[in-house]
Amino acid sequence: MTSTILVTGGTGTLGKHIVPLLRDADRKVRVLTRHGRAGADGVSYVTGDLLASSGVDEAVAGADVVLHLAGGPKGDAEATANLTRACARAGVEHLVYISVIGADRVPLGWFASKLEAERSVAGCGVPWTTLRAAQFHDLVLGMMSKMAKLPVVPVPRAVRLQPVDAGEVAARLVELALASPAGLVPDLAGPKVYGMGELARTYLAAVGKRRPLLPVPMPGKAGRAYRAGENLAGEGAVRGERTWEAFLAERVG
C-alpha cells in the first residue's frame, strides 16, 4: 500500500517544493495547515495549529511518516514538542525534521529554539532523522530586499553566510523521508561562502540600485560565534550546486 506522509509547513517555501516530489514518488500526502483548503491531486489538507496543539492528533493519525517543516521566528520549540507528543501517541514510524546549521553553536534565540526542537524530536521515542541546512537563497533575498530600501545598507562585518537552494534541500529531505530513520545526518549548505557585503553588492547590481554600504560591528557572544564561522558547514557536510548568483539571476535578473 502507498504510505501516507504528513507534511507540516507544506504550503511554505520548502513545502511547495516537497509536496510535488512526494506525489511524484507515489506517496499520499497530507498537509497540516492553519487555513483550511480543498484537497486535490492526491494531496489532502487538515486544519490545525501546532503551537495551540489543535488538530494535531487528527493530522498525525494514520501517517507513517511525518515531515516537519513548519517554523517561525517564535514558538518553534513548543510547536515541535506538541507535534512529537502526537507522533508518539499515534505510533508514527519516522519523524523527519529540518533544522539549521549552527543550532548547537550560535548563541541567538532562534538557533536555541531550533536546538530545543531537535531535542524534542530525538527524545520523543519515535524513530527520527534531522537535517541541518544553511539559510535558503529565498531568505537571503528577502533580507537584501529589505536592507536595500534603506538609504545606507548596514553590513554586519562578522556575518558570513553559505546560502543553499530550497529545491536542493527539498530533494534531500524527500530522500531522507523515504529512507530509514538515520538520526542527525550531515549538514547541507550551498557551494560558496559569502560575506554580507558581497551578498548586498550582488543584489544591488541585479536590481539596478546604488546604495552605500556601512560596515557595522556585531558585539558579544553572537559576534564571536559568527566571526568563528559557527553558522557555516563543517567537515563532512554536503554541498549544494546552485549558487546565489544563479538564483538571483533567475529571480530578479
PDB file of N, CA and C in Angstrom, residues 75-159:
ATOM      1  N   GLY A  75       8.264  30.312  18.944  1.00  0.00           N
ATOM      2  CA  GLY A  75       7.426  29.160  19.253  1.00  0.00           C
ATOM      3  C   GLY A  75       7.808  27.848  18.620  1.00  0.00           C
ATOM      4  N   ASP A  76       8.951  27.789  17.932  1.00  0.00           N
ATOM      5  CA  ASP A  76       9.334  26.539  17.263  1.00  0.00           C
ATOM      6  C   ASP A  76       9.440  25.371  18.238  1.00  0.00           C
ATOM      7  N   ALA A  77      10.082  25.609  19.369  1.00  0.00           N
ATOM      8  CA  ALA A  77      10.325  24.519  20.311  1.00  0.00           C
ATOM      9  C   ALA A  77       9.015  23.976  20.859  1.00  0.00           C
ATOM     10  N   GLU A  78       8.108  24.855  21.255  1.00  0.00           N
ATOM     11  CA  GLU A  78       6.826  24.410  21.810  1.00  0.00           C
ATOM     12  C   GLU A  78       5.988  23.707  20.750  1.00  0.00           C
ATOM     13  N   ALA A  79       5.942  24.271  19.544  1.00  0.00           N
ATOM     14  CA  ALA A  79       5.171  23.651  18.464  1.00  0.00           C
ATOM     15  C   ALA A  79       5.704  22.263  18.145  1.00  0.00           C
ATOM     16  N   THR A  80       7.027  22.124  18.104  1.00  0.00           N
ATOM     17  CA  THR A  80       7.632  20.822  17.806  1.00  0.00           C
ATOM     18  C   THR A  80       7.351  19.826  18.912  1.00  0.00           C
ATOM     19  N   ALA A  81       7.399  20.275  20.160  1.00  0.00           N
ATOM     20  CA  ALA A  81       7.089  19.376  21.278  1.00  0.00           C
ATOM     21  C   ALA A  81       5.652  18.870  21.181  1.00  0.00           C
ATOM     22  N   ASN A  82       4.734  19.740  20.807  1.00  0.00           N
ATOM     23  CA  ASN A  82       3.344  19.314  20.632  1.00  0.00           C
ATOM     24  C   ASN A  82       3.231  18.260  19.534  1.00  0.00           C
ATOM     25  N   LEU A  83       3.964  18.460  18.451  1.00  0.00           N
ATOM     26  CA  LEU A  83       3.931  17.505  17.346  1.00  0.00           C
ATOM     27  C   LEU A  83       4.549  16.175  17.749  1.00  0.00           C
ATOM     28  N   THR A  84       5.693  16.214  18.418  1.00  0.00           N
ATOM     29  CA  THR A  84       6.372  14.962  18.766  1.00  0.00           C
ATOM     30  C   THR A  84       5.529  14.121  19.716  1.00  0.00           C
ATOM     31  N   ARG A  85       4.822  14.763  20.627  1.00  0.00           N
ATOM     32  CA  ARG A  85       3.948  14.005  21.529  1.00  0.00           C
ATOM     33  C   ARG A  85       2.827  13.332  20.747  1.00  0.00           C
ATOM     34  N   ALA A  86       2.270  14.052  19.777  1.00  0.00           N
ATOM     35  CA  ALA A  86       1.222  13.461  18.942  1.00  0.00           C
ATOM     36  C   ALA A  86       1.760  12.297  18.118  1.00  0.00           C
ATOM     37  N   CYS A  87       2.975  12.444  17.604  1.00  0.00           N
ATOM     38  CA  CYS A  87       3.593  11.361  16.820  1.00  0.00           C
ATOM     39  C   CYS A  87       3.806  10.116  17.671  1.00  0.00           C
ATOM     40  N   ALA A  88       4.235  10.310  18.906  1.00  0.00           N
ATOM     41  CA  ALA A  88       4.455   9.175  19.803  1.00  0.00           C
ATOM     42  C   ALA A  88       3.132   8.473  20.107  1.00  0.00           C
ATOM     43  N   ARG A  89       2.089   9.249  20.364  1.00  0.00           N
ATOM     44  CA  ARG A  89       0.773   8.646  20.649  1.00  0.00           C
ATOM     45  C   ARG A  89       0.246   7.865  19.454  1.00  0.00           C
ATOM     46  N   ALA A  90       0.531   8.355  18.251  1.00  0.00           N
ATOM     47  CA  ALA A  90      -0.023   7.736  17.042  1.00  0.00           C
ATOM     48  C   ALA A  90       0.828   6.586  16.517  1.00  0.00           C
ATOM     49  N   GLY A  91       2.000   6.376  17.078  1.00  0.00           N
ATOM     50  CA  GLY A  91       2.860   5.296  16.597  1.00  0.00           C
ATOM     51  C   GLY A  91       3.466   5.568  15.234  1.00  0.00           C
ATOM     52  N   VAL A  92       3.801   6.838  14.959  1.00  0.00           N
ATOM     53  CA  VAL A  92       4.443   7.201  13.694  1.00  0.00           C
ATOM     54  C   VAL A  92       5.762   6.442  13.557  1.00  0.00           C
ATOM     55  N   GLU A  93       6.065   6.000  12.341  1.00  0.00           N
ATOM     56  CA  GLU A  93       7.247   5.178  12.110  1.00  0.00           C
ATOM     57  C   GLU A  93       8.521   5.985  11.857  1.00  0.00           C
ATOM     58  N   HIS A  94       8.362   7.233  11.420  1.00  0.00           N
ATOM     59  CA  HIS A  94       9.557   8.020  11.066  1.00  0.00           C
ATOM     60  C   HIS A  94       9.197   9.498  11.122  1.00  0.00           C
ATOM     61  N   LEU A  95       9.947  10.256  11.905  1.00  0.00           N
ATOM     62  CA  LEU A  95       9.771  11.702  12.031  1.00  0.00           C
ATOM     63  C   LEU A  95      11.005  12.388  11.469  1.00  0.00           C
ATOM     64  N   VAL A  96      10.802  13.245  10.473  1.00  0.00           N
ATOM     65  CA  VAL A  96      11.910  13.935   9.809  1.00  0.00           C
ATOM     66  C   VAL A  96      11.810  15.428  10.107  1.00  0.00           C
ATOM     67  N   TYR A  97      12.916  16.025  10.537  1.00  0.00           N
ATOM     68  CA  TYR A  97      12.906  17.421  10.967  1.00  0.00           C
ATOM     69  C   TYR A  97      13.982  18.211  10.229  1.00  0.00           C
ATOM     70  N   ILE A  98      13.635  19.442   9.840  1.00  0.00           N
ATOM     71  CA  ILE A  98      14.601  20.345   9.221  1.00  0.00           C
ATOM     72  C   ILE A  98      15.026  21.390  10.250  1.00  0.00           C
ATOM     73  N   SER A  99      16.319  21.443  10.515  1.00  0.00           N
ATOM     74  CA  SER A  99      16.869  22.404  11.472  1.00  0.00           C
ATOM     75  C   SER A  99      17.866  23.309  10.743  1.00  0.00           C
ATOM     76  N   VAL A 100      18.717  23.981  11.489  1.00  0.00           N
ATOM     77  CA  VAL A 100      19.625  24.958  10.904  1.00  0.00           C
ATOM     78  C   VAL A 100      21.056  24.671  11.345  1.00  0.00           C
ATOM     79  N   ILE A 101      21.989  24.859  10.439  1.00  0.00           N
ATOM     80  CA  ILE A 101      23.403  24.698  10.774  1.00  0.00           C
ATOM     81  C   ILE A 101      23.771  25.707  11.860  1.00  0.00           C
ATOM     82  N   GLY A 102      24.465  25.221  12.881  1.00  0.00           N
ATOM     83  CA  GLY A 102      24.862  26.085  13.988  1.00  0.00           C
ATOM     84  C   GLY A 102      23.865  26.114  15.122  1.00  0.00           C
ATOM     85  N   ALA A 103      22.823  25.287  15.065  1.00  0.00           N
ATOM     86  CA  ALA A 103      21.810  25.291  16.122  1.00  0.00           C
ATOM     87  C   ALA A 103      22.431  25.075  17.503  1.00  0.00           C
ATOM     88  N   ASP A 104      23.506  24.298  17.552  1.00  0.00           N
ATOM     89  CA  ASP A 104      24.166  23.997  18.827  1.00  0.00           C
ATOM     90  C   ASP A 104      25.380  24.878  19.094  1.00  0.00           C
ATOM     91  N   ARG A 105      25.600  25.908  18.238  1.00  0.00           N
ATOM     92  CA  ARG A 105      26.823  26.701  18.389  1.00  0.00           C
ATOM     93  C   ARG A 105      26.605  28.212  18.390  1.00  0.00           C
ATOM     94  N   VAL A 106      25.531  28.691  17.812  1.00  0.00           N
ATOM     95  CA  VAL A 106      25.307  30.137  17.698  1.00  0.00           C
ATOM     96  C   VAL A 106      24.380  30.587  18.828  1.00  0.00           C
ATOM     97  N   PRO A 107      24.842  31.477  19.716  1.00  0.00           N
ATOM     98  CA  PRO A 107      24.058  31.861  20.898  1.00  0.00           C
ATOM     99  C   PRO A 107      23.031  32.946  20.606  1.00  0.00           C
ATOM    100  N   LEU A 108      22.073  32.623  19.770  1.00  0.00           N
ATOM    101  CA  LEU A 108      20.955  33.511  19.477  1.00  0.00           C
ATOM    102  C   LEU A 108      19.658  32.750  19.701  1.00  0.00           C
ATOM    103  N   GLY A 109      18.592  33.472  20.030  1.00  0.00           N
ATOM    104  CA  GLY A 109      17.352  32.841  20.437  1.00  0.00           C
ATOM    105  C   GLY A 109      16.777  31.870  19.428  1.00  0.00           C
ATOM    106  N   TRP A 110      16.811  32.247  18.129  1.00  0.00           N
ATOM    107  CA  TRP A 110      16.214  31.373  17.120  1.00  0.00           C
ATOM    108  C   TRP A 110      16.990  30.064  17.001  1.00  0.00           C
ATOM    109  N   PHE A 111      18.321  30.135  17.055  1.00  0.00           N
ATOM    110  CA  PHE A 111      19.139  28.926  16.998  1.00  0.00           C
ATOM    111  C   PHE A 111      18.866  28.045  18.218  1.00  0.00           C
ATOM    112  N   ALA A 112      18.743  28.670  19.393  1.00  0.00           N
ATOM    113  CA  ALA A 112      18.461  27.907  20.611  1.00  0.00           C
ATOM    114  C   ALA A 112      17.108  27.211  20.525  1.00  0.00           C
ATOM    115  N   SER A 113      16.136  27.886  19.926  1.00  0.00           N
ATOM    116  CA  SER A 113      14.815  27.291  19.759  1.00  0.00           C
ATOM    117  C   SER A 113      14.874  26.075  18.837  1.00  0.00           C
ATOM    118  N   LYS A 114      15.660  26.182  17.763  1.00  0.00           N
ATOM    119  CA  LYS A 114      15.802  25.043  16.854  1.00  0.00           C
ATOM    120  C   LYS A 114      16.491  23.864  17.551  1.00  0.00           C
ATOM    121  N   LEU A 115      17.484  24.163  18.395  1.00  0.00           N
ATOM    122  CA  LEU A 115      18.164  23.095  19.120  1.00  0.00           C
ATOM    123  C   LEU A 115      17.211  22.405  20.093  1.00  0.00           C
ATOM    124  N   GLU A 116      16.391  23.190  20.781  1.00  0.00           N
ATOM    125  CA  GLU A 116      15.408  22.600  21.691  1.00  0.00           C
ATOM    126  C   GLU A 116      14.424  21.726  20.920  1.00  0.00           C
ATOM    127  N   ALA A 117      14.028  22.187  19.735  1.00  0.00           N
ATOM    128  CA  ALA A 117      13.138  21.379  18.899  1.00  0.00           C
ATOM    129  C   ALA A 117      13.820  20.079  18.473  1.00  0.00           C
ATOM    130  N   GLU A 118      15.093  20.155  18.102  1.00  0.00           N
ATOM    131  CA  GLU A 118      15.848  18.946  17.761  1.00  0.00           C
ATOM    132  C   GLU A 118      15.808  17.940  18.908  1.00  0.00           C
ATOM    133  N   ARG A 119      15.960  18.444  20.122  1.00  0.00           N
ATOM    134  CA  ARG A 119      15.978  17.548  21.281  1.00  0.00           C
ATOM    135  C   ARG A 119      14.612  16.907  21.510  1.00  0.00           C
ATOM    136  N   SER A 120      13.543  17.649  21.210  1.00  0.00           N
ATOM    137  CA  SER A 120      12.205  17.064  21.312  1.00  0.00           C
ATOM    138  C   SER A 120      12.046  15.918  20.324  1.00  0.00           C
ATOM    139  N   VAL A 121      12.546  16.124  19.110  1.00  0.00           N
ATOM    140  CA  VAL A 121      12.472  15.095  18.076  1.00  0.00           C
ATOM    141  C   VAL A 121      13.257  13.859  18.496  1.00  0.00           C
ATOM    142  N   ALA A 122      14.478  14.077  18.982  1.00  0.00           N
ATOM    143  CA  ALA A 122      15.349  12.955  19.325  1.00  0.00           C
ATOM    144  C   ALA A 122      14.876  12.205  20.570  1.00  0.00           C
ATOM    145  N   GLY A 123      14.149  12.892  21.440  1.00  0.00           N
ATOM    146  CA  GLY A 123      13.782  12.281  22.711  1.00  0.00           C
ATOM    147  C   GLY A 123      12.353  11.800  22.824  1.00  0.00           C
ATOM    148  N   CYS A 124      11.590  11.838  21.727  1.00  0.00           N
ATOM    149  CA  CYS A 124      10.160  11.524  21.839  1.00  0.00           C
ATOM    150  C   CYS A 124       9.837  10.043  21.712  1.00  0.00           C
ATOM    151  N   GLY A 125      10.824   9.232  21.368  1.00  0.00           N
ATOM    152  CA  GLY A 125      10.579   7.798  21.247  1.00  0.00           C
ATOM    153  C   GLY A 125      10.194   7.340  19.859  1.00  0.00           C
ATOM    154  N   VAL A 126      10.076   8.275  18.915  1.00  0.00           N
ATOM    155  CA  VAL A 126       9.761   7.939  17.526  1.00  0.00           C
ATOM    156  C   VAL A 126      11.069   7.888  16.737  1.00  0.00           C
ATOM    157  N   PRO A 127      11.295   6.895  15.889  1.00  0.00           N
ATOM    158  CA  PRO A 127      12.493   6.881  15.045  1.00  0.00           C
ATOM    159  C   PRO A 127      12.568   8.173  14.224  1.00  0.00           C
ATOM    160  N   TRP A 128      13.756   8.768  14.140  1.00  0.00           N
ATOM    161  CA  TRP A 128      13.838  10.130  13.612  1.00  0.00           C
ATOM    162  C   TRP A 128      15.049  10.357  12.717  1.00  0.00           C
ATOM    163  N   THR A 129      14.937  11.438  11.952  1.00  0.00           N
ATOM    164  CA  THR A 129      16.042  11.959  11.135  1.00  0.00           C
ATOM    165  C   THR A 129      15.992  13.476  11.222  1.00  0.00           C
ATOM    166  N   THR A 130      17.139  14.104  11.449  1.00  0.00           N
ATOM    167  CA  THR A 130      17.224  15.571  11.449  1.00  0.00           C
ATOM    168  C   THR A 130      18.298  16.019  10.476  1.00  0.00           C
ATOM    169  N   LEU A 131      17.925  16.958   9.624  1.00  0.00           N
ATOM    170  CA  LEU A 131      18.852  17.578   8.684  1.00  0.00           C
ATOM    171  C   LEU A 131      19.016  19.043   9.069  1.00  0.00           C
ATOM    172  N   ARG A 132      20.256  19.471   9.274  1.00  0.00           N
ATOM    173  CA  ARG A 132      20.549  20.886   9.483  1.00  0.00           C
ATOM    174  C   ARG A 132      20.983  21.486   8.145  1.00  0.00           C
ATOM    175  N   ALA A 133      20.309  22.551   7.751  1.00  0.00           N
ATOM    176  CA  ALA A 133      20.616  23.204   6.475  1.00  0.00           C
ATOM    177  C   ALA A 133      21.005  24.653   6.714  1.00  0.00           C
ATOM    178  N   ALA A 134      21.687  25.225   5.737  1.00  0.00           N
ATOM    179  CA  ALA A 134      22.021  26.645   5.771  1.00  0.00           C
ATOM    180  C   ALA A 134      20.790  27.465   5.406  1.00  0.00           C
ATOM    181  N   GLN A 135      20.913  28.793   5.494  1.00  0.00           N
ATOM    182  CA  GLN A 135      19.813  29.682   5.113  1.00  0.00           C
ATOM    183  C   GLN A 135      19.518  29.525   3.626  1.00  0.00           C
ATOM    184  N   PHE A 136      18.251  29.551   3.278  1.00  0.00           N
ATOM    185  CA  PHE A 136      17.867  29.415   1.877  1.00  0.00           C
ATOM    186  C   PHE A 136      18.170  30.704   1.111  1.00  0.00           C
ATOM    187  N   HIS A 137      18.415  30.566  -0.188  1.00  0.00           N
ATOM    188  CA  HIS A 137      18.558  31.746  -1.046  1.00  0.00           C
ATOM    189  C   HIS A 137      17.359  32.687  -0.893  1.00  0.00           C
ATOM    190  N   ASP A 138      16.170  32.106  -0.762  1.00  0.00           N
ATOM    191  CA  ASP A 138      14.954  32.914  -0.645  1.00  0.00           C
ATOM    192  C   ASP A 138      14.999  33.827   0.572  1.00  0.00           C
ATOM    193  N   LEU A 139      15.522  33.307   1.695  1.00  0.00           N
ATOM    194  CA  LEU A 139      15.625  34.109   2.908  1.00  0.00           C
ATOM    195  C   LEU A 139      16.615  35.247   2.717  1.00  0.00           C
ATOM    196  N   VAL A 140      17.742  34.941   2.099  1.00  0.00           N
ATOM    197  CA  VAL A 140      18.752  35.977   1.852  1.00  0.00           C
ATOM    198  C   VAL A 140      18.186  37.051   0.926  1.00  0.00           C
ATOM    199  N   LEU A 141      17.434  36.632  -0.075  1.00  0.00           N
ATOM    200  CA  LEU A 141      16.808  37.596  -0.987  1.00  0.00           C
ATOM    201  C   LEU A 141      15.877  38.534  -0.228  1.00  0.00           C
ATOM    202  N   GLY A 142      15.088  37.969   0.672  1.00  0.00           N
ATOM    203  CA  GLY A 142      14.194  38.802   1.469  1.00  0.00           C
ATOM    204  C   GLY A 142      14.948  39.781   2.340  1.00  0.00           C
ATOM    205  N   MET A 143      16.046  39.321   2.948  1.00  0.00           N
ATOM    206  CA  MET A 143      16.874  40.203   3.765  1.00  0.00           C
ATOM    207  C   MET A 143      17.438  41.351   2.945  1.00  0.00           C
ATOM    208  N   MET A 144      17.991  41.011   1.782  1.00  0.00           N
ATOM    209  CA  MET A 144      18.615  42.031   0.945  1.00  0.00           C
ATOM    210  C   MET A 144      17.598  43.030   0.406  1.00  0.00           C
ATOM    211  N   SER A 145      16.415  42.532   0.084  1.00  0.00           N
ATOM    212  CA  SER A 145      15.367  43.414  -0.417  1.00  0.00           C
ATOM    213  C   SER A 145      14.986  44.457   0.628  1.00  0.00           C
ATOM    214  N   LYS A 146      14.859  44.037   1.873  1.00  0.00           N
ATOM    215  CA  LYS A 146      14.518  44.968   2.946  1.00  0.00           C
ATOM    216  C   LYS A 146      15.658  45.948   3.218  1.00  0.00           C
ATOM    217  N   MET A 147      16.881  45.444   3.239  1.00  0.00           N
ATOM    218  CA  MET A 147      18.027  46.305   3.522  1.00  0.00           C
ATOM    219  C   MET A 147      18.226  47.359   2.432  1.00  0.00           C
ATOM    220  N   ALA A 148      17.923  46.970   1.183  1.00  0.00           N
ATOM    221  CA  ALA A 148      18.139  47.887   0.055  1.00  0.00           C
ATOM    222  C   ALA A 148      17.139  49.036   0.033  1.00  0.00           C
ATOM    223  N   LYS A 149      16.097  48.957   0.853  1.00  0.00           N
ATOM    224  CA  LYS A 149      15.144  50.059   0.937  1.00  0.00           C
ATOM    225  C   LYS A 149      15.674  51.210   1.796  1.00  0.00           C
ATOM    226  N   LEU A 150      16.725  50.932   2.551  1.00  0.00           N
ATOM    227  CA  LEU A 150      17.335  51.969   3.384  1.00  0.00           C
ATOM    228  C   LEU A 150      18.270  52.828   2.545  1.00  0.00           C
ATOM    229  N   PRO A 151      18.484  54.089   2.926  1.00  0.00           N
ATOM    230  CA  PRO A 151      19.417  54.942   2.165  1.00  0.00           C
ATOM    231  C   PRO A 151      20.851  54.467   2.259  1.00  0.00           C
ATOM    232  N   VAL A 152      21.188  53.827   3.383  1.00  0.00           N
ATOM    233  CA  VAL A 152      22.513  53.233   3.569  1.00  0.00           C
ATOM    234  C   VAL A 152      22.296  51.801   4.051  1.00  0.00           C
ATOM    235  N   VAL A 153      22.978  50.853   3.427  1.00  0.00           N
ATOM    236  CA  VAL A 153      22.789  49.437   3.753  1.00  0.00           C
ATOM    237  C   VAL A 153      23.783  49.021   4.834  1.00  0.00           C
ATOM    238  N   PRO A 154      23.306  48.641   6.023  1.00  0.00           N
ATOM    239  CA  PRO A 154      24.207  48.174   7.077  1.00  0.00           C
ATOM    240  C   PRO A 154      24.717  46.767   6.772  1.00  0.00           C
ATOM    241  N   VAL A 155      25.998  46.563   6.940  1.00  0.00           N
ATOM    242  CA  VAL A 155      26.610  45.264   6.637  1.00  0.00           C
ATOM    243  C   VAL A 155      27.340  44.762   7.879  1.00  0.00           C
ATOM    244  N   PRO A 156      26.787  43.782   8.600  1.00  0.00           N
ATOM    245  CA  PRO A 156      27.480  43.226   9.766  1.00  0.00           C
ATOM    246  C   PRO A 156      28.802  42.574   9.343  1.00  0.00           C
ATOM    247  N   ARG A 157      29.886  43.086   9.874  1.00  0.00           N
ATOM    248  CA  ARG A 157      31.212  42.611   9.439  1.00  0.00           C
ATOM    249  C   ARG A 157      31.446  41.152   9.800  1.00  0.00           C
ATOM    250  N   ALA A 158      30.881  40.709  10.909  1.00  0.00           N
ATOM    251  CA  ALA A 158      31.188  39.359  11.392  1.00  0.00           C
ATOM    252  C   ALA A 158      30.463  38.276  10.615  1.00  0.00           C
ATOM    253  N   VAL A 159      29.398  38.628   9.927  1.00  0.00           N
ATOM    254  CA  VAL A 159      28.494  37.604   9.393  1.00  0.00           C
ATOM    255  C   VAL A 159      28.899  37.150   8.004  1.00  0.00           C
TER     256      VAL A 159
END
